[in-house]
Amino acid sequence: MRELIEFLRTEGVDESLLKAAEDWRTKQAPVEESVAHRIPVPCYPYYGKDVWEEAISALLSGEHLLLVGPKATGKNDLAENLSALFGRPQWDVSFYINTDAASLIGTDTLSKGEVSLRHGPIARCALEGGFGVLDEINMAKNESLAVLHATLDFRRCIDVPGYDRIPLSDATRFIATMNYGYAGTRDLNEALASRFLVIDMPPITEENLMKLLRREFPELKEAYARQFMSLFTDIRKKCDSAEISTKALDLRGLLASIRLMSQGLPAIRALEMGIVNKCFDDFERQLVEDVVRGRIPENLTGREAFGN
Ligand SMILES: Nc1ncnc2c1ncn2[C@@H]1O[C@H](COP(=O)(O)OP(=O)(O)O)[C@@H](O)[C@H]1O
Ligand SMILES: [Mg+2]
């Protein structure tokens, strides 16, 4: 937590917002021991000062957030960082076409001859003052999300016929994510979108990607860090122009490949595992392979990239 705040300071995030977030945290109901392990410790800090400021302001004002943007813009990463900064337990809910009210709120279960409600993630998040990450919310059918209307607007409660009414704890916030910007994405209806403040997530800047690489891999030679950054930009450009799908636009895969190199695996083989092999279409695979070979020397060893 201290470390995260220090990071935000060095990134130049408005000091008064950081102070307000800290005040907010101390004023909330304490997190129950049984869910304290759900307060995330982010693996990566999110880079992007403006987005941080917008997100912190919205959450402090009691709003829920919708993070909209193409793949690999750090939406989940930011959500996790926000739960950490605000010191709240996090519940993740992945949405898919069959997501229904019961899987979100809970189901009746029979125990010792009595029917009781077994709380789903939304209900637990409401009760424990958690941050709920509604991941890829646009993938669910809009009808099945209608149960969230009362939860997400000024009523701040879970109100479904047949269930007890559950009010949201003051600390509870929802952060939804939605992939948008490339072909094949579904839309979100107006009623739902109106219940969020929306951040249009920008792709990580080259400068911030360099910072991320330098921080994650201090031993990686600068010249190679720059090549990996440019490789990612090349792949993004191919996605932007719809030459390839977004399968290879995988920053987590790139980071994993570089980690393999740090263990000594040759660069090209590591990048095949982390990026190229994610394309299952031969033509696309060849295009991505060409991009990789255009940037990374054929015989670059892991040891050489890491300068030892
Ligand atoms: N602005 C950013 N700051 C830090 N990491 C980022 C940023 N953008 C993308 N990433 C990295 O990209 C990877 C994918 O992030 P993720 O949150 O899963 O993206 P999304 O959900 O938008 O597809 C993660 O490893 C994350 O650390
Ligand atoms: Mg995501």
CSV table of C-alpha atoms and ligand atoms in Angstrom, one decimal:
chain,number,residue,atom,x,y,z
A,1,MET,CA,0.0,0.0,0.0
A,2,ARG,CA,2.7,2.5,1.0
A,3,GLU,CA,4.6,1.4,-2.0
A,4,LEU,CA,1.6,2.0,-4.3
A,5,ILE,CA,1.1,5.5,-2.9
A,6,GLU,CA,4.8,6.2,-3.4
A,7,PHE,CA,4.5,5.0,-6.9
A,8,LEU,CA,1.4,7.3,-7.5
A,9,ARG,CA,3.3,10.2,-6.1
A,10,THR,CA,6.3,9.7,-8.5
A,11,GLU,CA,3.8,9.4,-11.3
A,12,GLY,CA,2.5,12.9,-10.4
A,13,VAL,CA,-1.0,11.9,-9.4
A,14,ASP,CA,-2.7,14.9,-7.7
A,15,GLU,CA,-1.6,14.9,-4.0
A,16,SER,CA,-5.0,16.0,-2.7
A,17,LEU,CA,-6.7,13.0,-4.4
A,18,LEU,CA,-4.2,10.7,-2.7
A,19,LYS,CA,-4.9,12.3,0.6
A,20,ALA,CA,-8.6,12.0,0.1
A,21,ALA,CA,-8.3,8.3,-0.8
A,22,GLU,CA,-6.4,7.8,2.4
A,23,ASP,CA,-9.0,9.6,4.4
A,24,TRP,CA,-11.7,7.6,2.7
A,25,ARG,CA,-10.0,4.4,3.6
A,26,THR,CA,-9.7,5.2,7.3
A,27,LYS,CA,-13.4,6.2,7.5
A,28,GLN,CA,-14.8,2.9,6.1
A,29,ALA,CA,-16.0,0.0,8.1
A,30,PRO,CA,-13.0,-2.3,8.8
A,31,VAL,CA,-12.6,-5.2,6.4
A,32,GLU,CA,-13.6,-8.5,8.0
A,33,GLU,CA,-10.8,-10.8,8.9
A,34,SER,CA,-12.3,-13.6,6.8
A,35,VAL,CA,-12.1,-11.6,3.6
A,36,ALA,CA,-8.9,-9.6,4.3
A,37,HIS,CA,-7.0,-11.9,1.9
A,38,ARG,CA,-9.2,-10.5,-0.9
A,39,ILE,CA,-7.5,-7.1,-0.7
A,40,PRO,CA,-5.3,-7.3,-3.7
A,41,VAL,CA,-1.6,-6.9,-3.8
A,42,PRO,CA,-1.1,-5.9,-7.4
A,43,CYS,CA,1.7,-7.5,-9.4
A,44,TYR,CA,2.1,-4.5,-11.7
A,45,PRO,CA,1.4,-0.9,-11.0
A,46,TYR,CA,-0.9,0.7,-13.5
A,47,TYR,CA,0.8,3.5,-15.5
A,48,GLY,CA,-1.3,6.5,-16.6
A,49,LYS,CA,-1.7,9.5,-14.4
A,50,ASP,CA,-4.8,11.0,-16.0
A,51,VAL,CA,-6.7,7.7,-15.8
A,52,TRP,CA,-5.7,7.3,-12.1
A,53,GLU,CA,-7.0,10.8,-11.3
A,54,GLU,CA,-10.3,10.2,-13.1
A,55,ALA,CA,-10.8,6.8,-11.4
A,56,ILE,CA,-10.0,8.0,-7.9
A,57,SER,CA,-12.3,11.0,-8.2
A,58,ALA,CA,-15.2,8.9,-9.4
A,59,LEU,CA,-14.9,6.3,-6.7
A,60,LEU,CA,-14.5,9.0,-4.0
A,61,SER,CA,-17.8,10.5,-5.3
A,62,GLY,CA,-19.5,7.2,-4.8
A,63,GLU,CA,-19.8,6.4,-8.5
A,64,HIS,CA,-19.2,3.1,-10.2
A,65,LEU,CA,-16.8,2.9,-13.0
A,66,LEU,CA,-16.9,1.4,-16.5
A,67,LEU,CA,-13.5,0.9,-18.1
A,68,VAL,CA,-13.8,0.7,-21.9
A,69,GLY,CA,-11.0,0.0,-24.2
A,70,PRO,CA,-9.3,-2.4,-26.5
A,71,LYS,CA,-7.4,-5.4,-25.3
A,72,ALA,CA,-4.2,-5.0,-23.2
A,73,THR,CA,-5.0,-1.5,-22.0
A,74,GLY,CA,-4.7,-2.6,-18.4
A,75,LYS,CA,-8.3,-2.6,-17.4
A,76,ASN,CA,-8.1,-5.5,-15.0
A,77,ASP,CA,-4.8,-4.3,-13.8
A,78,LEU,CA,-6.2,-0.8,-13.0
A,79,ALA,CA,-9.3,-2.3,-11.2
A,80,GLU,CA,-7.0,-4.4,-9.0
A,81,ASN,CA,-4.8,-1.4,-8.3
A,82,LEU,CA,-7.9,0.6,-7.3
A,83,SER,CA,-9.1,-2.1,-4.8
A,84,ALA,CA,-5.6,-2.0,-3.4
A,85,LEU,CA,-5.4,1.8,-3.0
A,86,PHE,CA,-8.8,1.9,-1.4
A,87,GLY,CA,-8.0,-1.1,0.8
A,88,ARG,CA,-11.1,-3.1,0.0
A,89,PRO,CA,-11.6,-6.8,-0.7
A,90,GLN,CA,-12.2,-7.6,-4.3
A,91,TRP,CA,-14.7,-9.9,-6.0
A,92,ASP,CA,-14.2,-10.8,-9.6
A,93,VAL,CA,-17.2,-11.7,-11.7
A,94,SER,CA,-16.6,-12.9,-15.3
A,95,PHE,CA,-19.5,-12.4,-17.6
A,96,TYR,CA,-20.5,-14.7,-20.4
A,97,ILE,CA,-23.5,-15.3,-22.5
A,98,ASN,CA,-25.2,-17.6,-19.9
A,99,THR,CA,-24.6,-15.4,-16.8
A,100,ASP,CA,-27.9,-15.2,-15.0
A,101,ALA,CA,-29.2,-13.5,-11.8
A,102,ALA,CA,-28.6,-16.6,-9.7
A,103,SER,CA,-24.9,-16.8,-10.5
A,104,LEU,CA,-24.5,-13.2,-9.5
A,105,ILE,CA,-26.6,-12.9,-6.5
A,106,GLY,CA,-27.0,-16.3,-5.1
A,107,THR,CA,-29.0,-19.5,-5.1
A,108,ASP,CA,-31.3,-21.2,-2.6
A,109,THR,CA,-29.6,-24.1,-1.0
A,110,LEU,CA,-31.0,-26.7,1.3
A,111,SER,CA,-29.1,-27.4,4.5
A,112,LYS,CA,-30.3,-29.2,7.6
A,113,GLY,CA,-33.8,-29.2,6.2
A,114,GLU,CA,-33.8,-25.4,5.7
A,115,VAL,CA,-33.7,-23.3,2.6
A,116,SER,CA,-31.1,-20.6,2.8
A,117,LEU,CA,-29.6,-18.2,0.3
A,118,ARG,CA,-26.1,-19.0,-0.7
A,119,HIS,CA,-24.7,-15.6,-1.6
A,120,GLY,CA,-23.1,-15.1,-5.0
A,121,PRO,CA,-20.2,-12.6,-5.6
A,122,ILE,CA,-22.4,-9.5,-6.0
A,123,ALA,CA,-24.2,-10.2,-2.7
A,124,ARG,CA,-21.0,-10.8,-0.8
A,125,CYS,CA,-19.4,-7.7,-2.3
A,126,ALA,CA,-22.5,-5.7,-1.2
A,127,LEU,CA,-22.4,-7.1,2.4
A,128,GLU,CA,-18.6,-6.9,2.9
A,129,GLY,CA,-18.0,-3.4,1.5
A,130,GLY,CA,-16.1,-4.9,-1.4
A,131,PHE,CA,-15.0,-3.7,-4.8
A,132,GLY,CA,-16.7,-5.9,-7.5
A,133,VAL,CA,-15.0,-6.2,-10.8
A,134,LEU,CA,-17.6,-6.9,-13.4
A,135,ASP,CA,-15.3,-8.3,-16.1
A,136,GLU,CA,-16.3,-8.0,-19.7
A,137,ILE,CA,-19.8,-7.0,-18.7
A,138,ASN,CA,-20.9,-6.6,-22.3
A,139,MET,CA,-20.5,-10.3,-22.9
A,140,ALA,CA,-23.7,-11.1,-20.9
A,141,LYS,CA,-27.1,-10.8,-22.3
A,142,ASN,CA,-28.6,-7.4,-21.4
A,143,GLU,CA,-31.7,-9.0,-20.0
A,144,SER,CA,-29.9,-10.9,-17.4
A,145,LEU,CA,-28.1,-7.8,-16.2
A,146,ALA,CA,-31.4,-6.0,-15.4
A,147,VAL,CA,-31.1,-7.4,-11.9
A,148,LEU,CA,-28.1,-5.1,-11.4
A,149,HIS,CA,-30.1,-1.9,-12.1
A,150,ALA,CA,-31.1,-1.3,-8.5
A,151,THR,CA,-27.7,-2.3,-7.3
A,152,LEU,CA,-25.9,0.2,-9.5
A,153,ASP,CA,-28.1,3.2,-9.3
A,154,PHE,CA,-29.0,5.5,-6.4
A,155,ARG,CA,-31.0,2.7,-4.7
A,156,ARG,CA,-27.7,0.9,-3.9
A,157,CYS,CA,-29.4,-2.4,-3.0
A,158,ILE,CA,-29.9,-5.8,-4.4
A,159,ASP,CA,-33.7,-6.0,-4.8
A,160,VAL,CA,-34.9,-9.2,-6.6
A,161,PRO,CA,-38.3,-10.6,-6.1
A,162,GLY,CA,-38.1,-13.8,-4.0
A,163,TYR,CA,-34.9,-12.7,-2.2
A,164,ASP,CA,-34.3,-10.6,0.9
A,165,ARG,CA,-33.4,-7.0,0.0
A,166,ILE,CA,-29.6,-6.5,0.5
A,167,PRO,CA,-28.4,-2.9,0.9
A,168,LEU,CA,-24.9,-2.1,-0.4
A,169,SER,CA,-22.4,-1.2,2.2
A,170,ASP,CA,-21.1,2.4,2.0
A,171,ALA,CA,-17.7,1.2,0.8
A,172,THR,CA,-19.0,-1.0,-2.0
A,173,ARG,CA,-18.1,0.0,-5.6
A,174,PHE,CA,-18.4,-1.7,-8.9
A,175,ILE,CA,-15.8,-1.5,-11.6
A,176,ALA,CA,-16.9,-3.0,-14.9
A,177,THR,CA,-14.7,-3.6,-17.9
A,178,MET,CA,-15.6,-3.9,-21.5
A,179,ASN,CA,-13.4,-4.7,-24.5
A,180,TYR,CA,-14.2,-2.3,-27.2
A,181,GLY,CA,-12.4,-0.9,-30.2
A,182,TYR,CA,-11.8,-4.0,-32.3
A,183,ALA,CA,-14.1,-6.1,-34.4
A,184,GLY,CA,-16.4,-8.6,-32.8
A,185,THR,CA,-17.3,-6.7,-29.6
A,186,ARG,CA,-20.7,-6.5,-28.2
A,187,ASP,CA,-22.4,-3.4,-27.0
A,188,LEU,CA,-23.9,-2.4,-23.6
A,189,ASN,CA,-27.4,-1.1,-23.4
A,190,GLU,CA,-28.1,2.5,-22.4
A,191,ALA,CA,-29.8,1.7,-19.1
A,192,LEU,CA,-26.8,-0.1,-17.8
A,193,ALA,CA,-24.2,2.3,-19.3
A,194,SER,CA,-26.0,5.2,-17.6
A,195,ARG,CA,-25.2,3.8,-14.2
A,196,PHE,CA,-21.5,4.1,-14.6
A,197,LEU,CA,-19.0,6.8,-15.2
A,198,VAL,CA,-16.9,5.8,-18.1
A,199,ILE,CA,-13.2,5.9,-18.7
A,200,ASP,CA,-12.0,5.4,-22.2
A,201,MET,CA,-8.8,3.5,-21.6
A,202,PRO,CA,-5.9,4.6,-23.7
A,203,PRO,CA,-3.3,2.1,-24.9
A,204,ILE,CA,-0.2,2.2,-22.7
A,205,THR,CA,2.2,4.9,-24.1
A,206,GLU,CA,5.6,3.8,-25.3
A,207,GLU,CA,7.2,5.8,-22.5
A,208,ASN,CA,5.1,4.0,-19.9
A,209,LEU,CA,5.7,0.7,-21.5
A,210,MET,CA,9.5,1.4,-21.2
A,211,LYS,CA,9.0,2.3,-17.6
A,212,LEU,CA,7.1,-0.9,-17.0
A,213,LEU,CA,9.8,-3.0,-18.7
A,214,ARG,CA,12.6,-1.3,-16.8
A,215,ARG,CA,10.9,-1.8,-13.5
A,216,GLU,CA,9.9,-5.4,-14.2
A,217,PHE,CA,13.3,-6.4,-15.7
A,218,PRO,CA,16.0,-4.1,-14.3
A,219,GLU,CA,18.7,-6.4,-15.8
A,220,LEU,CA,17.3,-6.3,-19.3
A,221,LYS,CA,19.6,-4.3,-21.6
A,222,GLU,CA,18.0,-1.0,-22.5
A,223,ALA,CA,18.5,-1.5,-26.3
A,224,TYR,CA,16.5,-4.7,-26.1
A,225,ALA,CA,13.8,-3.3,-23.9
A,226,ARG,CA,13.4,-0.7,-26.6
A,227,GLN,CA,13.1,-3.4,-29.3
A,228,PHE,CA,10.4,-5.3,-27.3
A,229,MET,CA,8.5,-2.0,-26.8
A,230,SER,CA,8.7,-1.4,-30.6
A,231,LEU,CA,7.6,-4.9,-31.3
A,232,PHE,CA,4.5,-4.4,-29.2
A,233,THR,CA,3.8,-1.2,-31.1
A,234,ASP,CA,4.2,-3.0,-34.4
A,235,ILE,CA,1.7,-5.6,-33.4
A,236,ARG,CA,-0.7,-3.0,-32.2
A,237,LYS,CA,-0.5,-1.2,-35.6
A,238,LYS,CA,-1.3,-4.5,-37.4
A,239,CYS,CA,-4.4,-4.9,-35.1
A,240,ASP,CA,-5.4,-1.3,-35.7
A,241,SER,CA,-5.4,-1.8,-39.4
A,242,ALA,CA,-7.3,-5.1,-39.0
A,243,GLU,CA,-4.5,-7.1,-40.7
A,244,ILE,CA,-4.5,-9.5,-37.7
A,245,SER,CA,-6.8,-10.3,-34.8
A,246,THR,CA,-5.9,-9.2,-31.3
A,247,LYS,CA,-4.6,-12.6,-30.3
A,248,ALA,CA,-1.0,-11.6,-30.6
A,249,LEU,CA,-1.6,-8.2,-28.9
A,250,ASP,CA,-0.8,-9.8,-25.6
A,251,LEU,CA,1.3,-7.7,-23.2
A,252,ARG,CA,1.1,-10.3,-20.5
A,253,GLY,CA,2.5,-12.8,-23.1
A,254,LEU,CA,5.3,-10.4,-23.9
A,255,LEU,CA,6.2,-10.0,-20.3
A,256,ALA,CA,6.1,-13.8,-19.8
A,257,SER,CA,8.4,-14.2,-22.9
A,258,ILE,CA,11.0,-11.8,-21.5
A,259,ARG,CA,10.9,-13.7,-18.2
A,260,LEU,CA,11.7,-16.9,-20.1
A,261,MET,CA,14.7,-15.1,-21.7
A,262,SER,CA,15.9,-14.1,-18.2
A,263,GLN,CA,16.0,-17.9,-17.6
A,264,GLY,CA,18.2,-18.3,-20.6
A,265,LEU,CA,15.7,-19.3,-23.4
A,266,PRO,CA,16.6,-17.8,-26.8
A,267,ALA,CA,14.5,-14.7,-27.6
A,268,ILE,CA,12.7,-16.0,-30.7
A,269,ARG,CA,11.6,-19.2,-29.0
A,270,ALA,CA,10.4,-17.3,-26.0
A,271,LEU,CA,8.4,-14.9,-28.1
A,272,GLU,CA,6.9,-17.8,-30.0
A,273,MET,CA,5.5,-19.2,-26.8
A,274,GLY,CA,4.3,-15.9,-25.4
A,275,ILE,CA,3.0,-14.3,-28.6
A,276,VAL,CA,3.3,-16.0,-32.0
A,277,ASN,CA,1.8,-19.4,-31.0
A,278,LYS,CA,-1.3,-17.6,-29.8
A,279,CYS,CA,-2.4,-17.2,-33.4
A,280,PHE,CA,-4.0,-20.3,-34.6
A,281,ASP,CA,-4.5,-19.1,-38.1
A,282,ASP,CA,-1.5,-20.0,-40.3
A,283,PHE,CA,-1.7,-16.8,-42.3
A,284,GLU,CA,-1.9,-14.6,-39.2
A,285,ARG,CA,0.8,-16.6,-37.5
A,286,GLN,CA,3.1,-15.9,-40.4
A,287,LEU,CA,2.4,-12.2,-40.3
A,288,VAL,CA,3.2,-12.0,-36.6
A,289,GLU,CA,6.3,-14.1,-37.0
A,290,ASP,CA,7.5,-11.7,-39.6
A,291,VAL,CA,7.0,-8.8,-37.3
A,292,VAL,CA,8.9,-10.5,-34.5
A,293,ARG,CA,11.8,-11.4,-36.8
A,294,GLY,CA,11.8,-7.9,-38.1
A,295,ARG,CA,12.6,-6.6,-34.7
A,296,ILE,CA,14.5,-9.4,-32.9
A,297,PRO,CA,17.8,-10.9,-34.1
A,298,GLU,CA,17.5,-14.5,-35.0
A,299,ASN,CA,20.3,-15.6,-32.7
A,300,LEU,CA,19.6,-13.4,-29.7
A,301,THR,CA,20.1,-15.5,-26.6
A,302,GLY,CA,18.4,-14.9,-23.3
A,303,ARG,CA,21.8,-14.3,-21.7
A,304,GLU,CA,22.7,-11.7,-24.2
A,305,ALA,CA,19.4,-9.8,-23.8
A,306,PHE,CA,20.1,-9.7,-20.1
A,307,GLY,CA,23.7,-8.7,-20.5
A,308,ASN,CA,25.4,-11.5,-18.8
B,1,LIG,N1,-1.2,1.4,-18.6
B,1,LIG,C1,-0.7,0.2,-18.1
B,1,LIG,N2,0.0,0.2,-17.0
B,1,LIG,C2,0.5,-1.0,-16.5
B,1,LIG,N3,0.3,-2.2,-17.1
B,1,LIG,C3,-0.4,-2.2,-18.2
B,1,LIG,C4,-1.0,-1.0,-18.8
B,1,LIG,N4,-1.6,-1.4,-19.9
B,1,LIG,C5,-1.5,-2.7,-20.0
B,1,LIG,N5,-0.7,-3.2,-19.0
B,1,LIG,C6,-0.3,-4.6,-18.8
B,1,LIG,O1,-0.9,-5.3,-19.8
B,1,LIG,C7,-1.3,-6.6,-19.4
B,1,LIG,C8,-2.8,-6.8,-19.7
B,1,LIG,O2,-3.5,-6.1,-18.8
B,1,LIG,P1,-5.0,-6.4,-18.5
B,1,LIG,O3,-5.4,-5.6,-17.3
B,1,LIG,O4,-5.3,-7.8,-18.5
B,1,LIG,O5,-5.7,-5.7,-19.8
B,1,LIG,P2,-7.1,-5.7,-20.3
B,1,LIG,O6,-8.0,-6.2,-19.2
B,1,LIG,O7,-7.4,-4.3,-20.7
B,1,LIG,O8,-7.1,-6.6,-21.6
B,1,LIG,C9,-1.0,-6.7,-17.9
B,1,LIG,O9,0.2,-7.4,-17.8
B,1,LIG,C10,-0.8,-5.3,-17.5
B,1,LIG,O10,0.1,-5.2,-16.5
B,2,MG,MG,-9.3,-7.9,-19.2
